[in-house]
XYZ file of C-alpha atoms in Angstrom:
404
model
C 14.245 -22.056 -1.291
C 13.622 -19.077 -3.635
C 10.485 -19.347 -5.724
C 12.276 -17.724 -8.660
C 15.606 -19.180 -9.639
C 17.830 -20.174 -12.514
C 18.063 -16.718 -14.084
C 21.129 -15.588 -15.981
C 22.315 -12.512 -14.107
C 20.209 -10.519 -11.673
C 17.712 -8.990 -14.070
C 15.073 -10.156 -16.458
C 12.632 -8.233 -18.637
C 9.306 -9.689 -19.738
C 7.825 -8.192 -22.913
C 6.593 -9.672 -26.163
C 7.730 -13.108 -25.044
C 5.999 -16.083 -23.510
C 9.112 -18.173 -23.023
C 9.994 -19.644 -19.655
C 11.031 -16.975 -17.178
C 13.284 -19.264 -15.196
C 10.855 -19.828 -12.348
C 11.433 -22.952 -10.334
C 8.597 -25.391 -9.711
C 7.086 -26.103 -6.330
C 4.046 -27.787 -4.875
C 0.818 -25.939 -5.614
C -2.821 -26.946 -5.789
C -6.013 -25.055 -6.470
C -7.400 -26.124 -3.108
C -4.898 -24.381 -0.836
C -7.264 -24.151 2.081
C -6.750 -27.859 2.708
C -10.498 -28.551 2.483
C -11.749 -31.670 0.757
C -15.131 -30.591 -0.563
C -16.243 -34.208 -1.032
C -15.912 -34.777 2.711
C -17.711 -31.616 3.834
C -21.418 -30.923 3.793
C -21.188 -27.461 5.394
C -21.801 -24.404 3.202
C -18.118 -23.601 3.658
C -15.310 -25.265 5.536
C -13.515 -23.666 8.473
C -9.968 -24.831 7.789
C -8.036 -21.983 6.125
C -4.479 -23.272 6.366
C -2.570 -20.955 4.035
C -2.950 -17.316 5.000
C -0.969 -14.088 4.749
C 0.729 -11.900 7.351
C 3.459 -9.947 5.543
C 4.354 -8.261 2.280
C 7.354 -10.555 1.679
C 6.813 -14.172 2.786
C 6.921 -16.574 -0.223
C 4.014 -15.642 -2.482
C 1.507 -18.376 -3.329
C -1.631 -16.620 -4.578
C -2.225 -13.138 -5.963
C -4.811 -11.005 -7.740
C -3.588 -9.048 -10.776
C -5.722 -6.102 -11.871
C -7.299 -5.677 -15.291
C -8.801 -2.948 -17.422
C -11.312 -2.306 -20.180
C -10.607 -3.313 -23.747
C -10.128 -0.412 -26.169
C -13.517 0.911 -27.217
C -15.411 -0.354 -24.181
C -15.993 3.112 -22.747
C -15.974 5.269 -25.870
C -19.609 6.204 -25.199
C -18.565 7.757 -21.859
C -15.656 9.806 -23.219
C -15.349 13.146 -24.939
C -14.979 12.452 -28.665
C -11.631 14.245 -28.650
C -9.918 11.857 -26.252
C -11.100 8.381 -27.268
C -8.022 7.524 -29.303
C -5.587 8.644 -26.574
C -7.429 6.827 -23.801
C -7.837 3.661 -25.871
C -4.077 3.635 -26.423
C -3.589 3.687 -22.658
C -6.179 0.931 -22.204
C -4.602 -1.275 -24.850
C -1.081 -1.014 -23.453
C -2.231 -1.326 -19.834
C -4.093 -4.557 -20.608
C -1.054 -5.941 -22.438
C 1.218 -5.147 -19.499
C -1.091 -6.624 -16.862
C -1.564 -9.790 -18.937
C 2.217 -10.179 -19.177
C 2.529 -9.716 -15.418
C -0.112 -12.385 -14.886
C 1.655 -14.801 -17.250
C 5.008 -14.182 -15.572
C 3.648 -15.033 -12.134
C 1.802 -18.114 -13.390
C 5.057 -19.464 -14.807
C 6.404 -19.315 -11.266
C 3.650 -21.691 -10.150
C 1.884 -18.832 -8.362
C -1.901 -18.884 -8.464
C -3.144 -15.793 -10.300
C -6.728 -14.536 -10.131
C -8.169 -11.720 -12.249
C -11.152 -9.457 -11.587
C -14.243 -9.518 -13.784
C -14.668 -6.499 -16.057
C -18.139 -4.948 -16.020
C -19.098 -2.412 -18.660
C -21.087 0.376 -17.018
C -22.949 3.384 -18.239
C -22.732 6.575 -16.219
C -24.507 6.123 -12.906
C -26.399 8.880 -11.105
C -26.748 8.481 -7.359
C -28.795 10.833 -5.131
C -25.791 12.980 -4.104
C -23.029 12.030 -6.528
C -22.359 10.813 -10.049
C -20.209 7.953 -11.293
C -19.418 9.416 -14.684
C -16.712 6.961 -15.737
C -16.442 3.877 -13.508
C -12.746 3.036 -13.491
C -11.790 -0.544 -14.294
C -10.216 -2.618 -11.491
C -6.608 -1.782 -12.386
C -5.359 -1.184 -8.835
C -6.967 -3.589 -6.323
C -4.627 -2.511 -3.519
C -6.331 0.815 -2.721
C -9.542 -0.450 -1.119
C -9.020 -4.196 -0.681
C -6.735 -6.288 1.518
C -6.325 -9.837 2.766
C -4.726 -10.243 6.208
C -4.712 -13.588 7.990
C -8.023 -15.143 6.956
C -9.761 -11.740 6.681
C -10.903 -10.257 3.365
C -11.224 -6.507 3.964
C -13.167 -4.175 1.676
C -13.294 -0.415 2.243
C -14.694 2.641 0.491
C -12.852 5.821 -0.510
C -13.943 9.277 -1.604
C -13.406 8.331 -5.259
C -16.855 8.290 -6.860
C -15.496 6.645 -10.010
C -14.378 3.637 -7.942
C -17.586 3.160 -6.003
C -18.360 -0.193 -7.681
C -14.787 -1.518 -7.713
C -15.399 -4.413 -5.327
C -18.058 -5.969 -7.583
C -15.306 -6.972 -9.997
C -13.638 -9.065 -7.283
C -16.834 -10.659 -5.960
C -16.340 -14.107 -7.600
C -12.794 -14.313 -6.210
C -13.799 -13.444 -2.671
C -16.886 -15.651 -2.772
C -14.625 -18.611 -3.512
C -12.332 -17.690 -0.625
C -15.346 -17.265 1.649
C -16.422 -20.806 0.865
C -12.915 -21.954 1.811
C -13.414 -20.443 5.266
C -12.267 -16.832 4.960
C -13.985 -14.062 6.893
C -15.336 -11.476 4.430
C -16.021 -7.987 5.783
C -16.922 -4.693 4.139
C -17.391 -1.141 5.304
C -21.003 0.061 4.978
C -21.641 1.600 1.569
C -21.480 5.405 2.027
C -23.400 8.165 0.310
C -20.585 10.135 -1.304
C -20.730 13.625 -2.765
C -19.340 15.144 -5.933
C -16.097 16.931 -5.099
C -14.473 19.858 -6.812
C -11.290 18.595 -8.464
C -9.742 22.064 -8.083
C -9.685 21.475 -4.311
C -7.001 18.789 -4.737
C -9.367 16.374 -3.074
C -7.336 13.393 -4.275
C -4.317 14.300 -2.121
C -5.778 16.645 0.492
C -6.457 15.257 3.957
C -8.782 18.204 4.685
C -11.351 16.623 2.357
C -11.786 13.748 4.791
C -11.527 15.860 7.936
C -13.860 18.648 6.864
C -16.136 17.375 4.094
C -16.367 13.604 4.562
C -15.608 13.217 8.271
C -18.985 11.608 8.977
C -18.519 8.822 6.409
C -16.831 5.490 7.137
C -14.050 5.682 4.526
C -10.538 4.262 4.415
C -7.781 3.366 1.944
C -6.310 -0.072 2.663
C -3.166 1.104 0.841
C -2.368 3.133 3.977
C -1.750 -0.174 5.837
C 1.448 -2.250 5.664
C 1.222 -5.895 6.787
C 3.764 -6.763 9.510
C 2.982 -10.109 11.142
C 0.625 -9.547 14.043
C 0.348 -5.828 13.246
C -0.206 -3.116 10.665
C 1.958 -0.057 10.146
C -0.593 2.547 9.155
C -0.687 6.118 7.881
C -3.148 7.028 10.587
C -4.207 10.358 9.044
C -5.512 8.636 5.926
C -6.572 8.974 3.181
C -9.740 8.158 5.009
C -11.858 9.342 7.894
C -11.206 8.769 11.587
C -14.311 6.596 11.679
C -12.931 4.594 8.761
C -9.751 3.786 10.680
C -11.758 3.033 13.806
C -13.868 0.575 11.799
C -10.690 -1.253 10.726
C -9.431 -1.462 14.304
C -12.735 -2.797 15.651
C -13.084 -5.391 12.895
C -9.475 -6.577 13.245
C -8.904 -6.620 17.033
C -6.335 -9.421 16.821
C -3.869 -7.075 15.076
C -1.981 -4.116 16.521
C -2.001 -0.785 14.657
C 1.278 1.143 14.734
C 0.983 4.760 13.526
C 3.545 5.701 10.889
C 5.277 8.606 12.610
C 8.487 10.476 11.893
C 8.433 10.132 8.090
C 7.817 12.358 5.094
C 4.318 10.846 4.889
C 3.311 12.862 7.967
C 0.826 10.086 8.626
C -1.030 10.646 5.328
C -0.877 8.815 2.013
C -0.475 5.343 0.619
C 2.305 3.604 2.499
C 3.481 1.147 -0.156
C 6.343 3.185 -1.571
C 9.633 4.636 -0.357
C 10.495 1.476 1.596
C 10.039 -2.278 1.431
C 10.781 -5.144 3.782
C 12.333 -8.331 2.397
C 12.349 -10.275 5.670
C 11.532 -9.706 9.335
C 14.778 -7.846 9.964
C 15.647 -5.990 6.732
C 14.265 -2.759 5.270
C 15.297 -1.367 1.876
C 14.498 2.329 1.586
C 14.838 5.469 -0.534
C 16.068 7.547 2.410
C 15.551 7.532 6.163
C 12.663 9.969 5.901
C 10.649 7.159 4.257
C 11.231 4.591 7.035
C 8.540 4.216 9.738
C 9.923 4.906 13.187
C 8.841 1.487 14.431
C 11.284 -0.094 11.951
C 14.361 1.943 12.869
C 15.793 -0.961 14.871
C 15.934 -3.157 11.742
C 18.813 -3.566 9.306
C 18.328 -0.509 7.084
C 19.675 -0.484 3.518
C 19.642 2.919 1.818
C 19.293 2.745 -1.981
C 18.498 6.417 -2.558
C 21.724 6.881 -4.508
C 20.597 4.150 -6.921
C 17.227 5.648 -7.847
C 16.611 8.023 -10.772
C 16.277 11.701 -9.955
C 12.709 12.765 -9.292
C 11.432 15.876 -11.042
C 7.874 16.657 -10.151
C 7.381 20.368 -10.733
C 6.543 19.944 -14.415
C 4.226 16.982 -13.739
C 2.282 18.899 -11.087
C 1.979 21.897 -13.404
C 0.689 19.799 -16.313
C -1.836 18.006 -14.129
C -2.996 21.220 -12.457
C -3.754 22.762 -15.847
C -6.046 19.845 -16.735
C -9.659 19.699 -15.580
C -9.416 16.013 -14.682
C -7.655 12.792 -15.635
C -9.827 12.326 -18.734
C -9.252 15.857 -19.974
C -8.086 15.938 -23.610
C -5.223 18.313 -22.829
C -3.983 16.113 -19.975
C -4.076 12.928 -22.061
C -2.033 14.629 -24.764
C 0.542 15.905 -22.269
C 0.661 12.606 -20.421
C 1.296 10.520 -23.535
C 3.914 12.980 -24.773
C 5.812 13.658 -21.542
C 4.963 11.229 -18.770
C 4.282 7.721 -20.061
C 6.358 5.348 -17.944
C 7.792 8.074 -15.712
C 8.050 7.678 -11.931
C 6.497 10.371 -9.773
C 7.442 11.553 -6.308
C 5.602 8.817 -4.459
C 8.655 6.736 -5.369
C 6.884 4.096 -7.442
C 10.320 2.602 -8.131
C 9.908 0.884 -4.745
C 6.225 0.125 -5.314
C 7.128 -3.464 -6.137
C 5.894 -7.009 -5.686
C 8.169 -9.003 -3.384
C 7.906 -12.650 -4.410
C 10.188 -13.833 -1.617
C 13.429 -12.854 0.132
C 15.422 -13.320 -3.067
C 13.062 -12.142 -5.820
C 11.377 -8.809 -6.513
C 9.302 -7.714 -9.528
C 9.773 -4.152 -10.824
C 7.877 -2.087 -13.395
C 10.985 -0.812 -15.187
C 14.744 -1.249 -15.451
C 16.864 0.515 -12.822
C 20.385 -0.832 -13.512
C 22.212 0.810 -10.613
C 19.607 -0.350 -8.107
C 19.550 -3.869 -9.528
C 23.311 -4.155 -9.225
C 23.167 -3.190 -5.558
C 20.344 -5.616 -4.845
C 22.267 -8.372 -6.615
C 24.981 -7.948 -3.972
C 22.280 -8.727 -1.401
C 21.371 -11.956 -3.259
C 18.179 -10.456 -4.664
C 17.167 -11.162 -8.274
C 15.291 -8.306 -9.928
C 12.645 -9.152 -12.526
C 11.175 -6.513 -14.837
C 7.642 -6.722 -16.196
C 7.147 -3.311 -17.746
C 4.080 -1.306 -16.774
C 4.072 1.609 -19.193
C 1.170 3.515 -17.642
C 1.579 3.085 -13.912
C 1.835 6.849 -13.497
C -1.526 7.367 -15.223
C -3.230 4.882 -12.904
C -1.430 6.300 -9.836
C 0.202 3.026 -8.893
C 3.131 0.683 -9.483
C 3.208 -3.116 -9.544
C 2.350 -3.374 -5.847
C -0.786 -1.278 -6.438
C -1.887 -3.340 -9.439
C -1.649 -6.603 -7.475
C -3.194 -7.909 -4.274
C -1.394 -10.750 -2.530
C -3.844 -13.259 -1.064
C -1.711 -16.123 0.266
C 1.898 -16.249 1.425
C 3.772 -19.054 3.136
C 4.461 -17.691 6.606
C 3.082 -17.726 10.126
C 1.565 -14.946 12.196
C 4.356 -13.597 14.373
C 5.693 -10.542 16.145
C 7.859 -8.456 13.825
C 7.676 -5.002 15.401
């Protein structure tokens, strides 16, 4: 039975409204692990009954990211860009709150990270000049089976990200989850002109001796991961994941435009064990070529990245005054080449949440009995992530099984 039902038509937009979103009710309790705390004297119980093995089984529990309130980090910004950045913060918080409310109305448990207000932090070999709020939990966190997985990346401004999620994971740990983290690395300050944020040479040449990995390179597929094996991350970072998760197979993502590198949660999605929706065959992992493949590339807006790359290249960094001006004028709400239009949250086989309206795509998905729900995220380009990036699914109703 679909979790989301009763909508008029195939599309719904959530903004400036807290009315019912048409979500059907279903059984849900806070204590989904099945543990009766009154009957247990152990520090934590061992009976995790509701786990997660895919990106599309019926969603039961999810983390939605959050950000600073306007003004929280004014003391860390150049005086010339406080107003622009606070506008982004204000609208991002509004959008994430609406996403949270929408999911709650569907009887889905929603958890939010704790916002810590930092000053600049100076470490022995690197600086955390502006600690980024936990907007996109997907990059360095994952839950698979009963495993909570925390990794580290090269991003110095996200070094303390996991602290915001500590209360959430502590609660899950007490329910019986296994909680593992890569050892905290000593990072280094990197030259932004070296394109370190998209360049695999950074990890191979400069950071090869650190244990670093992006969990967003890994796609959950039953008893396995499909993984962009070249990173972002170091070889030792991937090896750490394999050793800590020996019960899961790791299938390298070969034969795609990723070339084994990059976040994997865009360009294709699975809606069940046998069906892949994609933006072109060059996005589809080779290990999924035997599935039912549905090409929606003709339904997606044209991508035009040359101007975006030029504007960003001319800026010193993301907080540069010139970049904020250009971003707010030209790029707010625009989808970049990583195909964020398919960076979505699959609620179940029949319901998907998008960050913006795509009428032609929605009409095609309607023919496949999929309802498309829109909860606008106006600044997903600024934060380098769509709705999938700004959420982290924790529990889905489905068993561990062989899919590949």
